[in-house]
Amino acid sequence: MKILVAIKRVIDPYVAIRVKDDHSGIDDHNVKMTINPFCAIALEQAVQMKEQGLAQEIIVVSIGDDSCNESLRTALALGGDRAIHINTADFLSDNAATSSVSLFTPLKIANVLAVLAQQQDCDLVLMGKQSIDGDNNQTPQMLAGLLDWPQAAFASEIKPDLNRDNPALLVTREVDVGLETLSVNLPCVVSCDLRLNTPRFASLPNIMKAKSKPLICFSLATFIDDNISQYPNLASLAKPSSQTIIKYSKPQQRSAGVMVESIDELIDKLTQEAKVIQWTVLKY
């Protein structure tokens, strides 16, 4: 089995977020960046499947500017075998009037990943269920639709389905009413949820080994030109985005909490001030 793992470089979730003064985006200058936590879970799952003998190769891919190289090297240190970087730096400079967030909608990202999944002859695409910056939760589903592959979203457990004649996975996914288990044929797309696993840390020897692992970089413009004849959907990447981020705003600050001395005082505040409790007098 060959696994493709898509990762995204995001601001570290433990860093305080600063909105730009003109509300055009997030100020990421001198801010610590990391692999999106859900993408790290997807990568860990791929590594575990390889350790179990279920996979032979793990290909890590990222779409973004030059800084993505650092995240891809980290992914290789965590267990990836080789990496592919679709560099958008030149493409963004040619479209400077449009923000990168607006340019790369989930559908456009899915179009690029669909081409890579087919070119690399992958049997499984593992992704985080969403990125912690955009929170779209759309790319895995769109990718499955473009490839016409079965999908399983919000996976909390993945294991081989031994009761099927053809290669398949048993995926337990979290739904509103509890847990749902699906049997999906390979090739397929699976998006990973928080409780699937706990990502490992990269050891120093593996960090050193990652420097010699292959990392191929394509500019997005070159990638489109080289593949558009075979994959016409790539033409949509050069078109204006169908959605645009209007502005970013800070969340409203919460008022300070209040300490109460007794249950009676708590009930009084909930009734009179917060007005979340209403008393109804019943007459018989």
Coordinates of C-alpha atoms in Angstrom, one line a residue:
M1 CA 0.0 0.0 0.0
K2 CA 1.2 3.5 -0.9
I3 CA -0.1 6.3 1.4
L4 CA -0.3 10.0 0.5
V5 CA -0.4 12.3 3.5
A6 CA -1.3 15.9 3.0
I7 CA 0.0 18.4 5.6
K8 CA -0.4 22.1 6.2
R9 CA 1.9 24.6 7.9
V10 CA -0.1 26.7 10.5
I11 CA 0.6 28.9 13.4
D12 CA 1.4 27.0 16.6
P13 CA -1.9 26.4 18.5
Y14 CA -0.3 27.6 21.7
V15 CA 0.7 30.9 20.3
A16 CA -1.4 34.0 20.8
I17 CA -2.9 35.1 17.5
R18 CA -2.6 38.7 16.4
V19 CA -4.9 40.3 13.8
K20 CA -3.4 42.8 11.5
D21 CA -4.3 46.4 12.0
D22 CA -6.1 46.6 8.7
H23 CA -8.0 43.4 9.4
S24 CA -6.7 41.8 6.2
G25 CA -5.3 38.7 7.9
I26 CA -3.3 37.2 10.7
D27 CA 0.1 38.7 11.6
D28 CA 2.5 35.7 11.4
H29 CA 5.7 37.7 11.5
N30 CA 8.2 36.0 13.9
V31 CA 5.5 33.6 15.0
K32 CA 6.2 30.0 15.7
M33 CA 4.8 27.7 13.0
T34 CA 4.1 24.0 13.1
I35 CA 2.4 21.2 11.3
N36 CA -1.4 21.4 11.6
P37 CA -2.2 19.1 14.6
F38 CA -4.8 17.0 12.6
C39 CA -2.3 16.6 9.8
A40 CA 0.2 15.3 12.4
I41 CA -2.3 12.8 13.5
A42 CA -2.8 11.6 9.9
L43 CA 1.0 11.3 9.5
E44 CA 1.3 9.3 12.7
Q45 CA -1.4 6.9 11.5
A46 CA 0.4 6.4 8.2
V47 CA 3.6 5.6 10.1
Q48 CA 1.8 3.2 12.4
M49 CA 0.3 1.4 9.4
K50 CA 3.8 1.1 7.8
E51 CA 5.2 -0.3 11.1
Q52 CA 2.4 -2.9 11.1
G53 CA 3.3 -4.0 7.6
L54 CA 0.2 -2.5 6.0
A55 CA 2.0 0.1 3.9
Q56 CA 5.3 0.2 2.0
E57 CA 5.7 3.9 1.3
I58 CA 4.6 7.2 2.8
I59 CA 4.6 10.3 0.6
V60 CA 4.1 13.6 2.3
V61 CA 2.8 16.6 0.3
S62 CA 2.4 20.3 1.2
I63 CA 1.1 23.2 -0.8
G64 CA 2.5 26.6 0.1
D65 CA 5.4 29.0 0.0
D66 CA 9.1 28.3 0.7
S67 CA 8.6 27.9 4.4
C68 CA 6.7 24.6 3.9
N69 CA 10.1 22.9 3.3
E70 CA 10.7 23.1 7.1
S71 CA 7.4 21.3 7.8
L72 CA 8.1 18.7 5.2
R73 CA 11.5 17.9 6.6
T74 CA 9.9 17.5 10.0
A75 CA 7.3 15.2 8.5
L76 CA 10.2 13.1 7.0
A77 CA 11.8 13.0 10.4
L78 CA 8.5 11.7 11.8
G79 CA 8.4 8.8 9.4
G80 CA 7.7 9.9 5.9
D81 CA 9.7 8.3 3.1
R82 CA 9.7 11.2 0.6
A83 CA 8.1 14.6 0.2
I84 CA 6.5 16.7 -2.5
H85 CA 6.3 20.5 -2.2
I86 CA 4.0 22.5 -4.5
N87 CA 5.5 25.9 -4.1
T88 CA 3.1 28.8 -4.5
A89 CA 5.5 31.7 -3.9
D90 CA 5.8 32.7 -7.5
F91 CA 2.1 32.2 -8.1
L92 CA 1.2 34.5 -5.2
S93 CA 3.6 37.2 -6.3
D94 CA 1.8 37.2 -9.7
N95 CA -1.5 37.5 -7.9
A96 CA -0.4 39.9 -5.1
A97 CA -3.8 41.7 -5.1
T98 CA -5.5 38.5 -3.7
S99 CA -4.6 37.0 -0.4
S100 CA -3.3 33.5 -0.2
V101 CA -6.3 32.5 1.9
S102 CA -8.7 33.6 -0.8
L103 CA -6.6 32.1 -3.6
F104 CA -6.4 28.6 -2.2
T105 CA -9.9 27.5 -1.4
P106 CA -10.5 23.9 -0.3
L107 CA -11.6 23.0 -3.8
K108 CA -8.4 24.3 -5.4
I109 CA -6.3 22.4 -2.9
A110 CA -8.4 19.2 -3.6
N111 CA -7.7 19.6 -7.3
V112 CA -4.0 19.6 -6.8
L113 CA -4.1 16.7 -4.4
A114 CA -6.3 14.7 -6.8
V115 CA -3.6 15.0 -9.5
L116 CA -0.8 14.0 -7.1
A117 CA -2.8 11.0 -5.8
Q118 CA -3.2 9.7 -9.3
Q119 CA 0.3 10.4 -10.4
Q120 CA 1.8 8.7 -7.4
D121 CA -0.5 5.7 -7.8
C122 CA -1.6 6.0 -4.1
D123 CA -3.9 3.5 -2.5
L124 CA -4.9 5.7 0.5
V125 CA -5.0 9.4 1.2
L126 CA -4.8 10.4 4.8
M127 CA -5.6 14.0 5.9
G128 CA -6.5 15.9 8.9
K129 CA -10.2 16.5 9.2
Q130 CA -9.5 20.3 9.1
S131 CA -6.8 22.9 9.6
I132 CA -6.9 24.9 12.7
D133 CA -6.5 28.2 10.9
G134 CA -9.2 28.0 8.2
D135 CA -11.4 25.4 9.9
N136 CA -13.1 24.6 6.6
N137 CA -13.4 20.8 7.0
Q138 CA -14.0 20.5 3.2
T139 CA -10.8 19.4 1.4
P140 CA -11.0 15.7 2.2
Q141 CA -14.6 15.4 1.1
M142 CA -14.0 17.4 -2.1
L143 CA -10.9 15.3 -2.9
A144 CA -12.9 12.0 -2.6
G145 CA -15.5 13.5 -4.9
L146 CA -12.9 14.5 -7.5
L147 CA -11.3 11.1 -7.4
D148 CA -14.6 9.2 -7.2
W149 CA -13.1 7.3 -4.2
P150 CA -14.9 6.2 -1.1
Q151 CA -14.3 8.3 2.0
A152 CA -14.5 8.1 5.7
A153 CA -14.4 11.4 7.7
F154 CA -13.6 12.0 11.3
A155 CA -11.8 8.7 11.8
S156 CA -11.1 7.7 15.4
E157 CA -9.8 4.2 14.5
I158 CA -8.4 2.7 11.3
K159 CA -7.6 -1.0 10.8
P160 CA -7.7 -3.5 7.9
D161 CA -10.9 -5.2 7.1
L162 CA -10.0 -8.9 7.0
N163 CA -13.5 -10.0 6.1
R164 CA -13.4 -8.6 2.6
D165 CA -12.0 -10.4 -0.5
N166 CA -10.7 -7.1 -1.9
P167 CA -8.4 -4.7 0.0
A168 CA -10.5 -2.6 2.4
L169 CA -10.3 -0.7 5.7
L170 CA -12.5 -0.7 8.8
V171 CA -12.9 3.0 9.9
T172 CA -14.6 4.0 13.1
R173 CA -15.8 7.5 12.9
E174 CA -17.3 9.9 15.3
V175 CA -20.8 11.1 14.6
D176 CA -23.4 13.0 16.6
V177 CA -25.0 9.9 18.0
G178 CA -21.8 8.1 18.9
L179 CA -19.5 5.9 16.8
E180 CA -20.1 4.6 13.3
T181 CA -17.9 1.9 11.7
L182 CA -17.5 1.8 7.9
S183 CA -15.9 -0.7 5.6
V184 CA -14.3 1.2 2.7
N185 CA -12.6 -0.2 -0.3
L186 CA -9.2 0.9 -1.4
P187 CA -8.3 3.3 -2.8
C188 CA -10.0 5.7 -0.5
V189 CA -9.7 9.1 1.4
V190 CA -9.8 9.2 5.2
S191 CA -9.8 12.3 7.3
C192 CA -8.4 11.9 10.8
D193 CA -9.9 13.2 14.1
L194 CA -8.3 14.1 17.4
R195 CA -8.7 10.7 19.2
L196 CA -7.2 8.6 16.4
N197 CA -3.7 8.6 18.0
T198 CA -1.0 10.7 19.7
P199 CA 1.7 11.9 17.3
R200 CA 5.3 11.0 18.3
F201 CA 8.2 13.4 18.6
A202 CA 11.0 13.3 16.1
S203 CA 14.2 11.9 17.5
L204 CA 17.6 13.5 16.7
P205 CA 18.8 10.5 14.6
N206 CA 15.6 10.7 12.5
I207 CA 16.0 14.5 12.1
M208 CA 19.5 13.9 10.7
K209 CA 18.3 11.1 8.4
A210 CA 15.5 13.3 7.1
K211 CA 18.0 15.7 5.6
S212 CA 19.0 13.0 3.0
K213 CA 15.4 11.9 2.2
P214 CA 14.1 13.0 -1.2
L215 CA 12.1 16.3 -1.3
I216 CA 10.9 17.3 -4.7
C217 CA 9.7 20.9 -5.3
F218 CA 7.5 22.1 -8.1
S219 CA 6.3 25.6 -8.6
L220 CA 2.6 25.8 -8.9
A221 CA 2.7 27.5 -12.3
T222 CA 5.0 24.7 -13.7
F223 CA 2.8 22.0 -12.1
I224 CA -0.3 23.4 -13.8
D225 CA 1.5 23.8 -17.2
D226 CA 2.9 20.3 -17.1
N227 CA -0.3 18.5 -16.2
I228 CA -3.2 20.7 -17.5
S229 CA -3.5 18.7 -20.7
Q230 CA -4.2 15.5 -18.8
Y231 CA -6.0 17.1 -15.9
P232 CA -8.2 19.9 -17.2
N233 CA -9.5 20.7 -13.7
L234 CA -6.2 22.4 -12.9
A235 CA -7.3 25.3 -15.1
S236 CA -9.5 26.4 -12.2
L237 CA -6.4 27.3 -10.1
A238 CA -5.6 30.2 -12.3
K239 CA -9.2 31.6 -12.2
P240 CA -10.4 34.1 -9.6
S241 CA -11.5 32.5 -6.3
S242 CA -15.2 31.9 -5.8
Q243 CA -14.8 33.0 -2.2
T244 CA -13.0 35.9 -0.5
I245 CA -12.1 36.6 3.1
I246 CA -13.6 40.1 3.8
K247 CA -11.9 40.8 7.1
Y248 CA -10.5 39.2 10.3
S249 CA -11.6 40.4 13.7
K250 CA -10.6 39.7 17.2
P251 CA -13.0 37.7 19.3
Q252 CA -14.9 39.8 21.9
Q253 CA -13.3 39.9 25.2
R254 CA -15.1 38.1 28.0
S255 CA -16.0 40.0 31.1
A256 CA -14.4 38.8 34.3
G257 CA -16.1 36.1 36.3
V258 CA -17.8 36.8 39.6
M259 CA -17.3 34.8 42.8
V260 CA -20.5 34.0 44.8
E261 CA -20.8 33.2 48.4
S262 CA -23.8 30.8 48.3
I263 CA -26.2 28.8 46.0
D264 CA -28.9 31.4 46.8
E265 CA -26.7 34.2 45.5
L266 CA -25.9 32.1 42.3
I267 CA -29.5 31.5 41.6
D268 CA -30.3 35.2 42.2
K269 CA -27.7 36.3 39.7
L270 CA -28.8 33.7 37.1
T271 CA -32.3 34.9 37.5
Q272 CA -32.0 38.6 37.8
E273 CA -28.8 39.5 36.0
A274 CA -28.1 36.8 33.4
K275 CA -31.8 36.0 33.0
V276 CA -31.1 32.4 32.1
I277 CA -33.5 31.0 34.7
Q278 CA -37.2 31.9 34.7
W279 CA -39.6 30.9 37.4
T280 CA -43.2 29.9 36.6
V281 CA -45.9 29.9 39.2
L282 CA -48.4 27.2 38.7
K283 CA -51.9 27.7 40.1
Y284 CA -54.1 24.7 40.8

